[in-house]
Coordinates of C-alpha atoms and ligand atoms in Angstrom, one line a residue:
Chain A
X268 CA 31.0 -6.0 -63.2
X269 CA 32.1 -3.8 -65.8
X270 CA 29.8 -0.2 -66.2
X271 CA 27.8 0.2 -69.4
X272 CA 27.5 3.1 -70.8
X273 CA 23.3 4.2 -70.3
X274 CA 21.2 4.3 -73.4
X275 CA 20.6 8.4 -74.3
X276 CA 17.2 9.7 -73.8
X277 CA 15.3 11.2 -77.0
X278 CA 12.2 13.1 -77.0
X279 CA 8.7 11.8 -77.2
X280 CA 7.7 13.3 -80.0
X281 CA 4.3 14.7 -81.3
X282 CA 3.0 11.2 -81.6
X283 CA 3.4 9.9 -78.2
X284 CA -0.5 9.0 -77.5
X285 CA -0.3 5.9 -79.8
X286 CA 2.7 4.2 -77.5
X287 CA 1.9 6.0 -74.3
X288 CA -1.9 6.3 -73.7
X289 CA -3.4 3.2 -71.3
X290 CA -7.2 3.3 -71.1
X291 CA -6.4 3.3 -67.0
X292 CA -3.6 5.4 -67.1
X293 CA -4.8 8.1 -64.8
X294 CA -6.3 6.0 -61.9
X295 CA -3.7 5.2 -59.4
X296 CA -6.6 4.1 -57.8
X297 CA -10.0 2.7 -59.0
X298 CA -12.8 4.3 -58.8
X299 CA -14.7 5.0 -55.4
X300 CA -11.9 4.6 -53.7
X301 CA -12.2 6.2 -50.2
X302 CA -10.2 9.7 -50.2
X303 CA -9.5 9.2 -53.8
X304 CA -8.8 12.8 -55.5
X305 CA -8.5 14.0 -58.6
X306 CA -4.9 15.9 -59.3
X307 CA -5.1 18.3 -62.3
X308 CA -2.8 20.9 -63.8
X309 CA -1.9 22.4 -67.3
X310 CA 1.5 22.3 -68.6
X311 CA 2.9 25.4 -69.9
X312 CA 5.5 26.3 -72.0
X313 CA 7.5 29.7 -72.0
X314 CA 5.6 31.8 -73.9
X315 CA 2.3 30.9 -71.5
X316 CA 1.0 28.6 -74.2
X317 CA -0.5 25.4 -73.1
X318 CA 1.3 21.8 -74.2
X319 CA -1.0 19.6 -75.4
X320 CA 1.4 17.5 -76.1
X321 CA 2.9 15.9 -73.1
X322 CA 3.0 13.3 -70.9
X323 CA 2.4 13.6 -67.3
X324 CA 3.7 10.8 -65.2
X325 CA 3.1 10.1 -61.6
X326 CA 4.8 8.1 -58.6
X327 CA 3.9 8.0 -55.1
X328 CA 3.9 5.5 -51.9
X329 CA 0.8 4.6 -50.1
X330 CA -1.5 6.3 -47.9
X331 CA 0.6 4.7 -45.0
X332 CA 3.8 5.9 -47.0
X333 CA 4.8 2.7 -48.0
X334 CA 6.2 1.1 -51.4
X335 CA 4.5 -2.3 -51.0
X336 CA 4.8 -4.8 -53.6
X337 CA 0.9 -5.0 -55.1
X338 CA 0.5 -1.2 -54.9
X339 CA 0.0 0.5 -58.3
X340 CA 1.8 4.0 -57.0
X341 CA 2.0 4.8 -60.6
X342 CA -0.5 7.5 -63.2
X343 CA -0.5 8.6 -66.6
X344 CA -1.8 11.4 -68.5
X345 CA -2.1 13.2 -72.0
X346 CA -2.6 16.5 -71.9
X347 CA -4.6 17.0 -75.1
X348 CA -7.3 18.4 -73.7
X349 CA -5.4 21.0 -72.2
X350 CA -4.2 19.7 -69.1
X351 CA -3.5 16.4 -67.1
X352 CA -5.7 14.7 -64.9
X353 CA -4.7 11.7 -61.8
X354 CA -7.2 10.1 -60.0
X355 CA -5.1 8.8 -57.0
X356 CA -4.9 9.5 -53.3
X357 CA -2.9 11.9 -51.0
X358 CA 0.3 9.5 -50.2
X359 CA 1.7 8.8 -46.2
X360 CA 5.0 10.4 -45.3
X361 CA 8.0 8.7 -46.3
X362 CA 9.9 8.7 -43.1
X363 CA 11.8 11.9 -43.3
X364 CA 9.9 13.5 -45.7
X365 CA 6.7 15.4 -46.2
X366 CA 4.4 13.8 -48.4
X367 CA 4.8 13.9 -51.9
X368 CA 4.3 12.5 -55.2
X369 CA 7.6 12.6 -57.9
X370 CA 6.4 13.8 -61.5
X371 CA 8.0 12.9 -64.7
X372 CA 7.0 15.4 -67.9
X373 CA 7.6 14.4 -71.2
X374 CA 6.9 15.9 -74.8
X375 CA 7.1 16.9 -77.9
X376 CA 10.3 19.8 -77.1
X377 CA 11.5 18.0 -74.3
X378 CA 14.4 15.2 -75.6
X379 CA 14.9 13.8 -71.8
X380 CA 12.0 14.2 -69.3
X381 CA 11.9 16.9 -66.6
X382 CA 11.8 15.8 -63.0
X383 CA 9.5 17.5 -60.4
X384 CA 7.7 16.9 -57.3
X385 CA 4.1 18.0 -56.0
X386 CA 3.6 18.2 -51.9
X387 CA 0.1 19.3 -50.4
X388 CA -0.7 22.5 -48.4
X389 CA -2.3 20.6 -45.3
X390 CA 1.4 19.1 -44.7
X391 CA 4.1 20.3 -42.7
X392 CA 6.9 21.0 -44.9
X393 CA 9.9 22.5 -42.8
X394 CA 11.8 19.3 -42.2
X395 CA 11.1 17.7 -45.4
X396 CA 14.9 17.5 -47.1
X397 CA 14.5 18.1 -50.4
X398 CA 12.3 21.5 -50.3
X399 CA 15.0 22.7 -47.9
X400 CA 17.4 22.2 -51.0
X401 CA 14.8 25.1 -53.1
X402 CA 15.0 28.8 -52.8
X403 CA 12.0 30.0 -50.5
X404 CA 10.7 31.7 -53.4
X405 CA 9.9 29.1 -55.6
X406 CA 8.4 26.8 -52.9
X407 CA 4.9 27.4 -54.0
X408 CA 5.9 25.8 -57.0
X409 CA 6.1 22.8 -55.6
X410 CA 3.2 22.5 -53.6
X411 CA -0.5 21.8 -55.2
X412 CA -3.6 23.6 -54.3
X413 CA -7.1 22.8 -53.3
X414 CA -9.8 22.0 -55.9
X415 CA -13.6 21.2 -55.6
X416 CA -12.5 17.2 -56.2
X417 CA -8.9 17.3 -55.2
X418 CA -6.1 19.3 -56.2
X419 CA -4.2 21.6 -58.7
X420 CA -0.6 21.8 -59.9
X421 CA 0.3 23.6 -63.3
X422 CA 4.2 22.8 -64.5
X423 CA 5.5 25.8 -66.1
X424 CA 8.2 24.4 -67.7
X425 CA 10.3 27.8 -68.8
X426 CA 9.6 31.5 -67.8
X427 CA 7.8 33.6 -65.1
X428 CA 7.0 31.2 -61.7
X429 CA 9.4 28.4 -63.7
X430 CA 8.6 25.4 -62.1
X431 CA 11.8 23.7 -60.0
X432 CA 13.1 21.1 -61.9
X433 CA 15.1 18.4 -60.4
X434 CA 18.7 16.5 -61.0
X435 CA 17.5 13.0 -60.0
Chain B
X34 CA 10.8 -3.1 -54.6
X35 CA 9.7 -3.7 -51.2
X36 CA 11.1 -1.3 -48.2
X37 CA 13.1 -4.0 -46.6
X38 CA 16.0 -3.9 -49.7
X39 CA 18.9 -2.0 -49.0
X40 CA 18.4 1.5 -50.1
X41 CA 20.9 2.1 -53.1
X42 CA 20.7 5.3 -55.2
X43 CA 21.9 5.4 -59.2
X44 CA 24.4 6.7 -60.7
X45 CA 24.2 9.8 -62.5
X46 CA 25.0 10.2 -66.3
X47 CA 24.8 12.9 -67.5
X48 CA 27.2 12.6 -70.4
X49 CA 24.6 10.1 -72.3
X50 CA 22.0 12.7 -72.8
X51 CA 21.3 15.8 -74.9
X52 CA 20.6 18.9 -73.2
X53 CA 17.5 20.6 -72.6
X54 CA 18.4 23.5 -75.0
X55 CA 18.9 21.7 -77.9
X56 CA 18.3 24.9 -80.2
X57 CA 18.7 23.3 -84.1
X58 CA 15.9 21.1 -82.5
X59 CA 12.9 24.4 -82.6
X60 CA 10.6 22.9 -80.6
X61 CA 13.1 23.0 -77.1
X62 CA 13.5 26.8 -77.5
X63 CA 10.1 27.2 -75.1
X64 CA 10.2 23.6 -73.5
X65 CA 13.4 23.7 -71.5
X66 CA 13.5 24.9 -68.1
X67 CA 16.4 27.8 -67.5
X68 CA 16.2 27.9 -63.9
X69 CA 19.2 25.2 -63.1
X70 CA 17.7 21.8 -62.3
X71 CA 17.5 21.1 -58.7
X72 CA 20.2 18.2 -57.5
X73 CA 17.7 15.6 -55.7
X74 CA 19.6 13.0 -53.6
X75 CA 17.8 9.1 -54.2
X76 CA 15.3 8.2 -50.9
X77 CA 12.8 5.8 -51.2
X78 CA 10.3 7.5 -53.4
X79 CA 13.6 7.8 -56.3
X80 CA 15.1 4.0 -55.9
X81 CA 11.2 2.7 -56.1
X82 CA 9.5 2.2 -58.8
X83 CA 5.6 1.0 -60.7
X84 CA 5.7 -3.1 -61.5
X85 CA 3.9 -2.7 -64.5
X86 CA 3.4 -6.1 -66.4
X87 CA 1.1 -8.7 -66.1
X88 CA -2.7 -7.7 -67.1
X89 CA -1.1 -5.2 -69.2
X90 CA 0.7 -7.2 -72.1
X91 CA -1.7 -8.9 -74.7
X92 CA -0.6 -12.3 -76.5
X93 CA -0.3 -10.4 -79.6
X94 CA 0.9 -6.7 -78.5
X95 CA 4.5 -8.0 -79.7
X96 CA 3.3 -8.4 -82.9
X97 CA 2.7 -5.6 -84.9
X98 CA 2.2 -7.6 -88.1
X99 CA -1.1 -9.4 -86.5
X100 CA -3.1 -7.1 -85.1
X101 CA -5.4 -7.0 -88.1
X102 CA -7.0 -9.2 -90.2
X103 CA -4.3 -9.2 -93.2
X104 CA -0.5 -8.3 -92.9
X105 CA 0.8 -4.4 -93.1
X106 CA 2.6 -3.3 -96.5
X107 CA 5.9 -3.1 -95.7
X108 CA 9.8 -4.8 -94.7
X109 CA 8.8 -7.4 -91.9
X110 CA 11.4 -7.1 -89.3
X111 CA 12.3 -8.4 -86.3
X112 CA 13.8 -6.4 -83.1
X113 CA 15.4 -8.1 -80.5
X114 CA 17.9 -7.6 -77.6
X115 CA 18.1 -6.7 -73.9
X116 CA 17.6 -4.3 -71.2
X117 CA 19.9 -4.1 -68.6
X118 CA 21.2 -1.6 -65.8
X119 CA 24.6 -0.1 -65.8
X120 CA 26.9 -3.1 -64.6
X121 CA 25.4 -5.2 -67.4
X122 CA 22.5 -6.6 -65.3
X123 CA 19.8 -7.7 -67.1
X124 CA 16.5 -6.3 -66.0
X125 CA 13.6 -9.2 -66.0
X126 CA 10.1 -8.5 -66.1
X127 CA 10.0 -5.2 -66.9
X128 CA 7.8 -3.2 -69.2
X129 CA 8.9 -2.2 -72.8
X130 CA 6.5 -0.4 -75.3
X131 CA 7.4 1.0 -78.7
X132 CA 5.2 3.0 -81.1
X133 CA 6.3 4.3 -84.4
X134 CA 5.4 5.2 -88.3
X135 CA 4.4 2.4 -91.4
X136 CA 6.3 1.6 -94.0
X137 CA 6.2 5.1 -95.8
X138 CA 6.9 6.9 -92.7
X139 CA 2.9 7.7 -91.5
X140 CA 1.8 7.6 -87.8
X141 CA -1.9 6.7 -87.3
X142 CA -2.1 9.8 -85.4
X143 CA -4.8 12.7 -85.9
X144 CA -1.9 15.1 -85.8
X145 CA 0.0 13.6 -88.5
X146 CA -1.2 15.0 -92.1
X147 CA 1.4 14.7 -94.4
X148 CA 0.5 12.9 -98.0
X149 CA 1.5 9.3 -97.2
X150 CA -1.3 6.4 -96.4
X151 CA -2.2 4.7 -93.7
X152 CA -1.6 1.1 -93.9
X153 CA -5.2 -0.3 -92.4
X154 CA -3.2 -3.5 -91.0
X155 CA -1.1 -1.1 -89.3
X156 CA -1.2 0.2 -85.9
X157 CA 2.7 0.4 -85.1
X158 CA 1.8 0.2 -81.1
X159 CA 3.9 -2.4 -79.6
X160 CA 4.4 -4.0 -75.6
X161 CA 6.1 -6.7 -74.3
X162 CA 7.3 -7.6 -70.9
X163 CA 11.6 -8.2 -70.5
X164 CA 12.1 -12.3 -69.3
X165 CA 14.6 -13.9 -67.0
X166 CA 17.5 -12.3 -68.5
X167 CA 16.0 -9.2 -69.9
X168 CA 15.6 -10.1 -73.7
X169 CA 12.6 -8.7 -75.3
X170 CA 11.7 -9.2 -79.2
X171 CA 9.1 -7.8 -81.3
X172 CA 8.2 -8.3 -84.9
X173 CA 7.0 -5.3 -86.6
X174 CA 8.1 -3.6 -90.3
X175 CA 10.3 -1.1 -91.1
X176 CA 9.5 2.2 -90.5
X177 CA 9.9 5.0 -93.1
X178 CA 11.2 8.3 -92.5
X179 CA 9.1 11.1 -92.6
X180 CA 9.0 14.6 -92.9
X181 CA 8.4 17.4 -90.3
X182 CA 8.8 21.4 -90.1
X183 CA 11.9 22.3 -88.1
X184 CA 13.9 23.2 -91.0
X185 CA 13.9 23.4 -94.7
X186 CA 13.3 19.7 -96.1
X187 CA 13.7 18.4 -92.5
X188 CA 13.2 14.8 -92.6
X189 CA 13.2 12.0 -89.7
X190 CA 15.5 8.9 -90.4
X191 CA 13.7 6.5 -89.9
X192 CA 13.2 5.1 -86.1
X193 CA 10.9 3.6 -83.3
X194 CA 10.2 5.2 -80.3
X195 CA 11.2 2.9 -77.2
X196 CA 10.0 3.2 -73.7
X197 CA 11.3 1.6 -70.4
X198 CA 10.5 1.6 -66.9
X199 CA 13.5 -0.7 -65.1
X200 CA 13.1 -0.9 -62.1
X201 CA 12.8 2.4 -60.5
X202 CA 11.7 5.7 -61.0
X203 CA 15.3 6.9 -61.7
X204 CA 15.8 4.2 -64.4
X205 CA 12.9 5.5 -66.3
X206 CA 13.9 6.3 -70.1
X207 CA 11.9 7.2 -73.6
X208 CA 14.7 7.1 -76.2
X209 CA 14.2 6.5 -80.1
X210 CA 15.9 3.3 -81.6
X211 CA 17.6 4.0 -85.3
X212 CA 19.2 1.9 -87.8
X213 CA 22.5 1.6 -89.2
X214 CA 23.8 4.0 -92.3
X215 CA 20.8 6.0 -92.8
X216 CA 21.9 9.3 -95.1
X217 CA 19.2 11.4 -92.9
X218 CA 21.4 11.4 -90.0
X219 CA 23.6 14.6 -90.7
X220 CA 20.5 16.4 -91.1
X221 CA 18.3 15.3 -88.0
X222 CA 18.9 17.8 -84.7
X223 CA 17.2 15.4 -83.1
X224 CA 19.3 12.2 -83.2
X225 CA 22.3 15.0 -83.4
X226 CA 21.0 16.4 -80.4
X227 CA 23.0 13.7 -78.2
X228 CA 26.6 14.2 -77.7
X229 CA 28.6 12.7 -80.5
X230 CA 30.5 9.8 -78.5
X231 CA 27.1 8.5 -77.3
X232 CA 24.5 8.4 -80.4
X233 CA 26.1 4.9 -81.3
X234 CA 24.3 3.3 -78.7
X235 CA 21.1 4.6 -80.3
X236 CA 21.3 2.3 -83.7
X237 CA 20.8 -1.1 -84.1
X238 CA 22.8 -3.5 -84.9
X239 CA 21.4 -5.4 -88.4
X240 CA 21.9 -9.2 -87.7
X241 CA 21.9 -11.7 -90.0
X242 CA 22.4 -14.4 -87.6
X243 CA 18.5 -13.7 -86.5
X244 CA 17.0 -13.2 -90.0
X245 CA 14.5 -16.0 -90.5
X246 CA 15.2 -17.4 -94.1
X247 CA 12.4 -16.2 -96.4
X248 CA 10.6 -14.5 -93.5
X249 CA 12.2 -11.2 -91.8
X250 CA 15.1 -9.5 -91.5
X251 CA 16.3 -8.6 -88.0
X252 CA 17.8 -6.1 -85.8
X253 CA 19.4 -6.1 -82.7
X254 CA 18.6 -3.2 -79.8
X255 CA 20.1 -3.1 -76.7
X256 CA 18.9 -0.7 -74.0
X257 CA 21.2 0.2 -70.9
X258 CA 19.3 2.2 -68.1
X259 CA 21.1 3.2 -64.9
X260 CA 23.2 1.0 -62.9
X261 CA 23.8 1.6 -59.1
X262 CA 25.7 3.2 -56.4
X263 CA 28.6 1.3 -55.1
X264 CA 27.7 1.9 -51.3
X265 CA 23.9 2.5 -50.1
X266 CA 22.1 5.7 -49.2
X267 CA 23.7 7.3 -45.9
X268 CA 19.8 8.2 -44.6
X269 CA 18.3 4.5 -43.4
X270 CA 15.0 6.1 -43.7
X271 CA 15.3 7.1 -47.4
Ligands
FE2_643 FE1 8.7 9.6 -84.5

């Protein structure tokens, strides 16, 4: 078949809550779900201001690290309270990789989403594939921390402790 | 997606999209990372993706004209076409939701202030779900432009906001539709912001052909997200 040329991305824009907002957006999983956490963060720009603006989009297997067709795997957040929140569980290990969740950020600024990844401190990390591909000293970008009711992970998206950014 | 397909990454394109550091665009002078981005190789979590559809898709969420007791003020229109991957597959079943302004170029939106109505039949939230062969359709009206802050006299030709899921995470796309001729091109950093050879594919195509005789005029939109590798992913495991 012949290749098409892909449709260029443009940015969200300052209005994105009327297209983008679902009632259930943030729960990956319902409510009272056994292990169910809450994953929070604030996204910052680089002057250290907060986006309220933005989109926070999440994607993750299973707690058995699986893709299975009837699993949700997928969150959404606003940020206009000042940060995101997901209500979802830790995901399994997709063979040959730490657990992880892929993170898509979109807003006003941004004309094509930026790409990241959150992994948890209770994991092993050193044979996962893709944080061997980041400088050392910008792993703790990557990885959330620990919270009363789950965990934390801020995206900075420009300046000091810049979060890493993928090519997918 | 289940595990058991063969593991095939996406092809990259890079040449379809603006960069980051747009600066004529203001607003990406703080939003754009400046640390390089980070190349990820496709495994399972990339080349998988949310099957968002039934449940979420009312009978009337195509419809932007009847979500309210009377009809909005403005050009009824309708926008049609297809979603398909990069070798011109069509993409069924798969989510598409547009928002955008009324007729005179106001979004119902807290943040938007500037002196133009609302339109109290207007909501301009739109979803639909792709069929068989990809086509999706909505009827809506025409939105205005409107003016924003970036520069002196900045105004935004007039568009609707488009997003798409496909089929996997990497397909995922937010883009802005546009229509053809509009003067406030030259001006807008934003439409400009995407390498010349390539904002074509971000106007519509006005089509008489699917006008409906004393009813609407209509407009043709197709969306191409990422087609695939040619061999699959080395790594079985993903
Ligand atoms: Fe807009």
């Amino acid at each position: 078949m012949a290749e098409l040329p892909t449709t260029p991305s443009q940015t969200v824009g300052p209005y994105l809550h009327i297209g983008l907002t679902w009632d259930d957006g943030p729960y990956v999983v319902p409510e009272g779900t056994p292990g169910a956490v809450w994953l929070r963060g604030t996204v910052f720009d680089g002057a250290g201001q907060v986006i309220t603006d933005a989109l926070v989009e999440t994607w993750q297997a299973d707690v058995d690290g699986r893709f299975d067709p009837g699993w949700r795997g997928f969150g959404r957040s606003d940020t206009r309270d000042g940060g995101y929140a997901i209500h979802t569980v830790l995901p399994g290990a997709v063979p040959g990789q730490a657990p992880h969740i892929d993170v898509s950020v979109f807003a006003r600024g941004l004309l094509h989403r930026v790409v990241t990844r959150i992994y948890f401190p209770e994991h092993e990390h050193s044979d996962d594939p893709v944080l061997a591909s980041v400088p050392p000293e910008r792993h703790d970008t990557l990885i959330a921390t620990r919270t009363d009711d789950g965990y934390r992970f801020d995206v900075r998206i420009q300046g000091e402790r810049e979060t890493v950014f993928f090519d997918v | 997606m289940t595990t058991q397909e063969k593991l095939v990454g996406y092809r990259r394109d890079p040449d379809s999209h603006p960069p980051l550091d747009s600066p004529e665009y203001r607003s990406t002078a703080l939003r754009h990372p400046t640390q390089p981005l980070t190349l990820l190789p496709h495994r399972l979590t990339e080349i998988t993706g949310p099957l968002l559809g039934p449940g979420r898709v009312g009978e009337l969420d195509h419809d932007l004209t009847r979500q309210h007791a009377g009809e909005p003020i403005g050009q009824r229109i309708i926008v049609y076409g297809r979603v398909l991957d990069g070798d011109g597959r069509p993409i069924p079943d798969s989510l598409v939701e547009i928002w955008q302004a009324n007729a005179g170029g106001r979004y119902r939106h807290t943040g938007d202030r500037w002196p133009s109505p609302l339109d109290p039949n207007f909501d301009g939230v739109g979803r639909t779900l792709t069929d068989a062969d990809g086509r999706y359709e909505f009827v809506t009206i025409k939105p205005g432009a409107y003016p924003w802050r970036n520069h002196d006299n900045a105004w935004r030709p007039a568009h609707i906001h488009f997003s798409l899921f496909g089929r996997s995470f990497t397909q995922r796309l937010v883009t802005q539709m546009y229509f053809q001729d509009d003067p406030l091109f030259g001006q807008d950093p934003i439409f400009n912001s995407v390498p010349e050879h390539a904002r074509s594919r971000l106007i519509s195509r006005f089509d008489l052909d699917r006008t409906q005789p004393e009813w609407a005029l209509a407009f043709e939109f197709d969306i191409v997200l990422r087609g695939r590798d040619a061999t699959p992913l080395e790594d079985d495991h993903g």
